[in-house]
Amino acid sequence: MSFDDAVVAAVTAHMNGDHADDNVLIARAWGYPGAASATMIGLDAAAGRWRVSDAGGDHELIVPWPGAPLSERPQIRRAVVMLYRAACERLGVPAREEHAAPPHGHAAGEGAPEGFARRLREATWTDHGDSEGATFMTDIMRGRSGVREYAELAAQHWFLYEALDDAARLLAADPLLAALHPEGLGRVVALERDLARLLGADWRAEIRPVPATEAYAARIRELATEGWLAGVVAHHYTRYLGDLSGGQAIARRVAGRFDLDGAGVSFYDFTAVGDPAVFKDSYRRVLDALGERLSADEQGRMLDEVRAAYRFNTQVFLDLGAARLPA
């Protein structure tokens, strides 16, 4: 069994963006003890795949999943955690507390301290790439769609980021949250450059939002009008950290397929904010600090809003797929 490209992109981006050290541990435990770096490059129901670099050069590593084969998307996270624990045992190093084997009679992670950023990520893991029935993005990634479909996706992004970047201006007034949206992070100008390349100078007359995009943008504006900063952050986090992670794989695939360089894929160019890994680490520290000032109810409400953002994103793909004209 193979998972679709959107799922693979989400998982590998998560591992490479959030768990780079875990990748290295896995490589060292399964055949490359001198691994200096390791990047997850793929997976299927049977195993995960990594590109490993050591003093001898670059190598491909395939490690079977504990309990393989996998059959459902949510099983991937459990398999990765089990592989990480096994690597720690092989190497004789302690697993991080949130991934340590729980004491007998306790649920995994029960009583383990964690930051709010980790809680957001873990609680919404199964929502990442959870777009059952939405093949629009998969078709682009696998070369079954053309540049017009990619342009339609860019158009939906323009409507969304016009709303999101407007809402993000509210964050600037908060000393803690201002760091989440530095100068250069906004995507509207980059999207306008891409759309001009993809659709021509009259691109504004060519685009319109699908119903889900209208609802998505309206929700973001509603949160901004309400002044609920944690809700704005929920959508900001979902969109921007996804663009900084899995979005980079999308950019490489699209740029190669449609011969785009610069304009056309500038939406995914975040050089203005520096090293993406450093920025994401800073972002998570702000989320941790935000969590400390939210009540338990407010934290739960923000988690629900992150899940809503994923649902909106999936529905946008479904609407784009339904709007495609027959070939």
GROMACS .gro file of C-alpha atoms in nm:
model
  327
    1MET     CA    1   0.000   0.000   0.000
    2SER     CA    2   0.115   0.353  -0.079
    3PHE     CA    3  -0.002   0.667   0.099
    4ASP     CA    4  -0.086   0.959  -0.128
    5ASP     CA    5   0.170   1.231  -0.195
    6ALA     CA    6   0.002   1.486   0.030
    7VAL     CA    7   0.032   1.250   0.330
    8VAL     CA    8   0.395   1.164   0.250
    9ALA     CA    9   0.480   1.534   0.210
   10ALA     CA   10   0.316   1.618   0.544
   11VAL     CA   11   0.492   1.339   0.735
   12THR     CA   12   0.837   1.395   0.585
   13ALA     CA   13   0.809   1.771   0.637
   14HIS     CA   14   0.713   1.713   0.999
   15MET     CA   15   1.005   1.477   1.056
   16ASN     CA   16   1.260   1.695   0.877
   17GLY     CA   17   1.132   2.019   1.023
   18ASP     CA   18   1.053   1.914   1.380
   19HIS     CA   19   1.248   1.593   1.440
   20ALA     CA   20   1.576   1.625   1.249
   21ASP     CA   21   1.771   1.485   1.546
   22ASP     CA   22   1.538   1.184   1.560
   23ASN     CA   23   1.616   1.110   1.196
   24VAL     CA   24   1.986   1.099   1.282
   25LEU     CA   25   1.923   0.867   1.577
   26ILE     CA   26   1.729   0.630   1.353
   27ALA     CA   27   2.009   0.631   1.094
   28ARG     CA   28   2.275   0.563   1.358
   29ALA     CA   29   2.071   0.280   1.506
   30TRP     CA   30   2.009   0.108   1.171
   31GLY     CA   31   2.343   0.076   1.001
   32TYR     CA   32   2.510   0.416   0.989
   33PRO     CA   33   2.664   0.482   1.334
   34GLY     CA   34   2.865   0.774   1.199
   35ALA     CA   35   2.566   0.951   1.042
   36ALA     CA   36   2.617   1.327   1.041
   37SER     CA   37   2.273   1.402   0.898
   38ALA     CA   38   1.962   1.217   0.788
   39THR     CA   39   1.658   1.336   0.594
   40MET     CA   40   1.334   1.144   0.563
   41ILE     CA   41   1.259   1.116   0.191
   42GLY     CA   42   0.960   0.883   0.176
   43LEU     CA   43   0.747   0.613   0.328
   44ASP     CA   44   0.491   0.348   0.247
   45ALA     CA   45   0.295   0.092   0.443
   46ALA     CA   46   0.602  -0.126   0.497
   47ALA     CA   47   0.885   0.114   0.581
   48GLY     CA   48   1.027   0.462   0.606
   49ARG     CA   49   1.310   0.586   0.382
   50TRP     CA   50   1.592   0.823   0.471
   51ARG     CA   51   1.887   0.981   0.291
   52VAL     CA   52   2.186   0.953   0.524
   53SER     CA   53   2.518   1.137   0.503
   54ASP     CA   54   2.834   1.019   0.678
   55ALA     CA   55   3.209   1.020   0.613
   56GLY     CA   56   3.156   0.765   0.336
   57GLY     CA   57   2.909   0.979   0.140
   58ASP     CA   58   2.534   0.965   0.091
   59HIS     CA   59   2.327   0.650   0.138
   60GLU     CA   60   1.965   0.545   0.122
   61LEU     CA   61   1.830   0.377   0.435
   62ILE     CA   62   1.508   0.177   0.448
   63VAL     CA   63   1.378   0.080   0.791
   64PRO     CA   64   1.066  -0.140   0.827
   65TRP     CA   65   0.794  -0.005   1.053
   66PRO     CA   66   0.738  -0.189   1.380
   67GLY     CA   67   0.409  -0.370   1.333
   68ALA     CA   68   0.409  -0.323   0.955
   69PRO     CA   69   0.223  -0.313   0.730
   70LEU     CA   70   0.037   0.005   0.809
   71SER     CA   71  -0.309   0.052   0.667
   72GLU     CA   72  -0.431   0.391   0.793
   73ARG     CA   73  -0.289   0.743   0.810
   74PRO     CA   74  -0.307   0.773   1.194
   75GLN     CA   75  -0.088   0.462   1.230
   76ILE     CA   76   0.211   0.645   1.084
   77ARG     CA   77   0.270   0.860   1.389
   78ARG     CA   78   0.262   0.560   1.624
   79ALA     CA   79   0.505   0.372   1.399
   80VAL     CA   80   0.747   0.666   1.390
   81VAL     CA   81   0.739   0.700   1.770
   82MET     CA   82   0.799   0.327   1.812
   83LEU     CA   83   1.093   0.346   1.570
   84TYR     CA   84   1.237   0.640   1.763
   85ARG     CA   85   1.206   0.453   2.094
   86ALA     CA   86   1.371   0.144   1.942
   87ALA     CA   87   1.657   0.360   1.812
   88CYS     CA   88   1.710   0.507   2.158
   89GLU     CA   89   1.718   0.157   2.309
   90ARG     CA   90   1.971   0.036   2.051
   91LEU     CA   91   2.197   0.335   2.110
   92GLY     CA   92   2.156   0.338   2.486
   93VAL     CA   93   2.026   0.695   2.500
   94PRO     CA   94   1.717   0.812   2.689
   95ALA     CA   95   1.405   0.886   2.488
   96ARG     CA   96   1.246   1.227   2.531
   97GLU     CA   97   0.998   1.219   2.815
   98GLU     CA   98   0.692   1.263   2.595
   99HIS     CA   99   0.799   0.959   2.387
  100ALA     CA  100   0.933   0.743   2.667
  101ALA     CA  101   0.752   0.413   2.718
  102PRO     CA  102   0.476   0.481   2.974
  103PRO     CA  103   0.478   0.307   3.311
  104HIS     CA  104   0.251   0.004   3.338
  105GLY     CA  105  -0.111   0.113   3.367
  106HIS     CA  106  -0.056   0.465   3.237
  107ALA     CA  107  -0.153   0.610   2.902
  108ALA     CA  108   0.128   0.724   2.674
  109GLY     CA  109   0.233   1.074   2.767
  110GLU     CA  110   0.017   1.086   3.082
  111GLY     CA  111   0.172   1.322   3.331
  112ALA     CA  112   0.455   1.419   3.094
  113PRO     CA  113   0.524   1.792   3.080
  114GLU     CA  114   0.497   1.949   2.740
  115GLY     CA  115   0.490   2.292   2.583
  116PHE     CA  116   0.180   2.425   2.415
  117ALA     CA  117   0.343   2.409   2.071
  118ARG     CA  118   0.401   2.037   2.114
  119ARG     CA  119   0.047   1.991   2.240
  120LEU     CA  120  -0.089   2.164   1.931
  121ARG     CA  121   0.123   1.949   1.704
  122GLU     CA  122   0.046   1.619   1.877
  123ALA     CA  123  -0.326   1.687   1.921
  124THR     CA  124  -0.373   1.770   1.553
  125TRP     CA  125  -0.132   1.515   1.404
  126THR     CA  126  -0.408   1.311   1.241
  127ASP     CA  127  -0.546   1.630   1.084
  128HIS     CA  128  -0.219   1.691   0.893
  129GLY     CA  129  -0.272   1.577   0.537
  130ASP     CA  130  -0.607   1.427   0.635
  131SER     CA  131  -0.782   1.505   0.308
  132GLU     CA  132  -0.963   1.187   0.225
  133GLY     CA  133  -1.130   1.222  -0.113
  134ALA     CA  134  -0.941   1.544  -0.194
  135THR     CA  135  -0.712   1.455  -0.484
  136PHE     CA  136  -0.655   1.804  -0.624
  137MET     CA  137  -0.315   1.853  -0.459
  138THR     CA  138  -0.214   1.492  -0.515
  139ASP     CA  139  -0.286   1.528  -0.887
  140ILE     CA  140  -0.060   1.833  -0.907
  141MET     CA  141   0.219   1.656  -0.719
  142ARG     CA  142   0.194   1.343  -0.935
  143GLY     CA  143   0.181   1.530  -1.264
  144ARG     CA  144  -0.182   1.449  -1.343
  145SER     CA  145  -0.277   1.818  -1.354
  146GLY     CA  146  -0.141   2.109  -1.552
  147VAL     CA  147  -0.019   2.458  -1.479
  148ARG     CA  148  -0.375   2.592  -1.492
  149GLU     CA  149  -0.472   2.384  -1.188
  150TYR     CA  150  -0.164   2.506  -1.004
  151ALA     CA  151  -0.263   2.863  -1.092
  152GLU     CA  152  -0.611   2.798  -0.950
  153LEU     CA  153  -0.453   2.687  -0.625
  154ALA     CA  154  -0.236   3.000  -0.616
  155ALA     CA  155  -0.551   3.209  -0.669
  156GLN     CA  156  -0.720   3.051  -0.366
  157HIS     CA  157  -0.406   3.122  -0.165
  158TRP     CA  158  -0.427   3.489  -0.265
  159PHE     CA  159  -0.780   3.523  -0.126
  160LEU     CA  160  -0.681   3.340   0.193
  161TYR     CA  161  -0.359   3.528   0.257
  162GLU     CA  162  -0.519   3.864   0.186
  163ALA     CA  163  -0.746   3.786   0.483
  164LEU     CA  164  -0.477   3.621   0.694
  165ASP     CA  165  -0.215   3.891   0.647
  166ASP     CA  166  -0.474   4.159   0.728
  167ALA     CA  167  -0.567   3.969   1.044
  168ALA     CA  168  -0.201   3.918   1.135
  169ARG     CA  169  -0.156   4.294   1.169
  170LEU     CA  170  -0.346   4.260   1.497
  171LEU     CA  171  -0.057   4.055   1.630
  172ALA     CA  172   0.184   4.347   1.594
  173ALA     CA  173   0.019   4.527   1.887
  174ASP     CA  174   0.095   4.236   2.121
  175PRO     CA  175   0.461   4.227   2.239
  176LEU     CA  176   0.456   3.849   2.258
  177LEU     CA  177   0.276   3.771   1.932
  178ALA     CA  178   0.447   4.033   1.715
  179ALA     CA  179   0.738   3.792   1.665
  180LEU     CA  180   0.508   3.552   1.478
  181HIS     CA  181   0.472   3.783   1.180
  182PRO     CA  182   0.801   3.959   1.103
  183GLU     CA  183   0.851   4.180   0.801
  184GLY     CA  184   0.889   3.963   0.494
  185LEU     CA  185   0.663   3.682   0.611
  186GLY     CA  186   0.346   3.808   0.441
  187ARG     CA  187   0.255   3.623   0.122
  188VAL     CA  188   0.025   3.856  -0.071
  189VAL     CA  189   0.294   4.034  -0.274
  190ALA     CA  190   0.463   3.703  -0.358
  191LEU     CA  191   0.132   3.553  -0.471
  192GLU     CA  192   0.060   3.854  -0.691
  193ARG     CA  193   0.398   3.802  -0.856
  194ASP     CA  194   0.321   3.434  -0.909
  195LEU     CA  195  -0.026   3.499  -1.051
  196ALA     CA  196   0.108   3.757  -1.296
  197ARG     CA  197   0.354   3.494  -1.420
  198LEU     CA  198   0.096   3.215  -1.433
  199LEU     CA  199  -0.209   3.403  -1.566
  200GLY     CA  200  -0.079   3.729  -1.711
  201ALA     CA  201  -0.115   4.095  -1.624
  202ASP     CA  202  -0.497   4.073  -1.602
  203TRP     CA  203  -0.488   3.792  -1.346
  204ARG     CA  204  -0.735   3.970  -1.114
  205ALA     CA  205  -1.007   3.934  -1.376
  206GLU     CA  206  -0.924   3.564  -1.412
  207ILE     CA  207  -0.965   3.447  -1.054
  208ARG     CA  208  -1.251   3.386  -0.812
  209PRO     CA  209  -1.270   3.203  -0.481
  210VAL     CA  210  -1.437   2.864  -0.454
  211PRO     CA  211  -1.706   2.845  -0.182
  212ALA     CA  212  -1.473   2.691   0.075
  213THR     CA  213  -1.217   2.966   0.021
  214GLU     CA  214  -1.487   3.230   0.075
  215ALA     CA  215  -1.589   3.060   0.399
  216TYR     CA  216  -1.226   3.015   0.507
  217ALA     CA  217  -1.138   3.381   0.448
  218ALA     CA  218  -1.461   3.493   0.614
  219ARG     CA  219  -1.376   3.291   0.925
  220ILE     CA  220  -1.032   3.452   0.949
  221ARG     CA  221  -1.185   3.799   0.915
  222GLU     CA  222  -1.450   3.711   1.173
  223LEU     CA  223  -1.180   3.617   1.425
  224ALA     CA  224  -0.993   3.940   1.356
  225THR     CA  225  -1.309   4.148   1.400
  226GLU     CA  226  -1.382   3.963   1.723
  227GLY     CA  227  -1.028   4.040   1.837
  228TRP     CA  228  -0.963   3.680   1.941
  229LEU     CA  229  -0.586   3.670   1.894
  230ALA     CA  230  -0.549   3.301   1.981
  231GLY     CA  231  -0.794   3.219   1.700
  232VAL     CA  232  -0.596   3.429   1.453
  233VAL     CA  233  -0.280   3.252   1.566
  234ALA     CA  234  -0.450   2.913   1.513
  235HIS     CA  235  -0.491   2.989   1.141
  236HIS     CA  236  -0.157   3.169   1.114
  237TYR     CA  237   0.020   2.867   1.268
  238THR     CA  238  -0.161   2.615   1.050
  239ARG     CA  239  -0.091   2.797   0.726
  240TYR     CA  240   0.255   2.941   0.777
  241LEU     CA  241   0.427   2.649   0.947
  242GLY     CA  242   0.284   2.422   0.677
  243ASP     CA  243   0.420   2.649   0.404
  244LEU     CA  244   0.760   2.658   0.572
  245SER     CA  245   0.769   2.277   0.598
  246GLY     CA  246   0.574   2.064   0.348
  247GLY     CA  247   0.530   2.361   0.118
  248GLN     CA  248   0.898   2.347   0.031
  249ALA     CA  249   0.857   1.999  -0.119
  250ILE     CA  250   0.560   2.125  -0.320
  251ALA     CA  251   0.767   2.416  -0.453
  252ARG     CA  252   1.047   2.185  -0.572
  253ARG     CA  253   0.805   1.951  -0.745
  254VAL     CA  254   0.605   2.229  -0.914
  255ALA     CA  255   0.912   2.428  -1.018
  256GLY     CA  256   1.058   2.125  -1.193
  257ARG     CA  257   0.734   2.016  -1.354
  258PHE     CA  258   0.632   2.355  -1.492
  259ASP     CA  259   0.980   2.503  -1.545
  260LEU     CA  260   0.924   2.783  -1.295
  261ASP     CA  261   1.198   2.977  -1.123
  262GLY     CA  262   1.132   3.274  -0.896
  263ALA     CA  263   0.801   3.419  -1.013
  264GLY     CA  264   0.559   3.130  -1.022
  265VAL     CA  265   0.680   2.970  -0.699
  266SER     CA  266   0.780   3.279  -0.498
  267PHE     CA  267   0.492   3.204  -0.259
  268TYR     CA  268   0.717   2.936  -0.109
  269ASP     CA  269   1.030   3.157  -0.087
  270PHE     CA  270   1.087   3.258   0.275
  271THR     CA  271   1.446   3.381   0.250
  272ALA     CA  272   1.330   3.719   0.385
  273VAL     CA  273   1.279   3.565   0.730
  274GLY     CA  274   1.614   3.383   0.737
  275ASP     CA  275   1.671   3.017   0.814
  276PRO     CA  276   1.325   2.849   0.817
  277ALA     CA  277   1.431   2.605   1.091
  278VAL     CA  278   1.542   2.889   1.318
  279PHE     CA  279   1.221   3.081   1.253
  280LYS     CA  280   1.006   2.776   1.325
  281ASP     CA  281   1.188   2.717   1.653
  282SER     CA  282   1.127   3.079   1.751
  283TYR     CA  283   0.762   3.046   1.649
  284ARG     CA  284   0.716   2.742   1.874
  285ARG     CA  285   0.868   2.924   2.170
  286VAL     CA  286   0.612   3.201   2.123
  287LEU     CA  287   0.335   2.939   2.109
  288ASP     CA  288   0.462   2.790   2.435
  289ALA     CA  289   0.451   3.134   2.597
  290LEU     CA  290   0.103   3.195   2.456
  291GLY     CA  291  -0.017   2.867   2.604
  292GLU     CA  292   0.101   2.974   2.948
  293ARG     CA  293  -0.127   3.276   2.944
  294LEU     CA  294  -0.434   3.092   2.810
  295SER     CA  295  -0.678   2.914   3.036
  296ALA     CA  296  -0.746   2.545   2.978
  297ASP     CA  297  -1.074   2.636   2.807
  298GLU     CA  298  -0.900   2.887   2.581
  299GLN     CA  299  -0.633   2.632   2.491
  300GLY     CA  300  -0.904   2.382   2.398
  301ARG     CA  301  -1.084   2.641   2.191
  302MET     CA  302  -0.763   2.723   2.004
  303LEU     CA  303  -0.701   2.352   1.937
  304ASP     CA  304  -1.050   2.330   1.789
  305GLU     CA  305  -0.974   2.628   1.567
  306VAL     CA  306  -0.656   2.462   1.437
  307ARG     CA  307  -0.864   2.156   1.348
  308ALA     CA  308  -1.114   2.384   1.176
  309ALA     CA  309  -0.831   2.532   0.969
  310TYR     CA  310  -0.734   2.185   0.848
  311ARG     CA  311  -1.097   2.113   0.756
  312PHE     CA  312  -1.120   2.437   0.562
  313ASN     CA  313  -0.804   2.349   0.375
  314THR     CA  314  -0.938   2.006   0.282
  315GLN     CA  315  -1.268   2.154   0.163
  316VAL     CA  316  -1.083   2.403  -0.058
  317PHE     CA  317  -0.915   2.108  -0.232
  318LEU     CA  318  -1.250   1.933  -0.270
  319ASP     CA  319  -1.412   2.245  -0.418
  320LEU     CA  320  -1.121   2.295  -0.658
  321GLY     CA  321  -1.152   1.935  -0.769
  322ALA     CA  322  -1.527   1.969  -0.824
  323ALA     CA  323  -1.478   2.287  -1.026
  324ARG     CA  324  -1.235   2.133  -1.274
  325LEU     CA  325  -1.369   2.103  -1.625
  326PRO     CA  326  -1.366   1.754  -1.782
  327ALA     CA  327  -1.052   1.686  -1.985
   0.00000   0.00000   0.00000
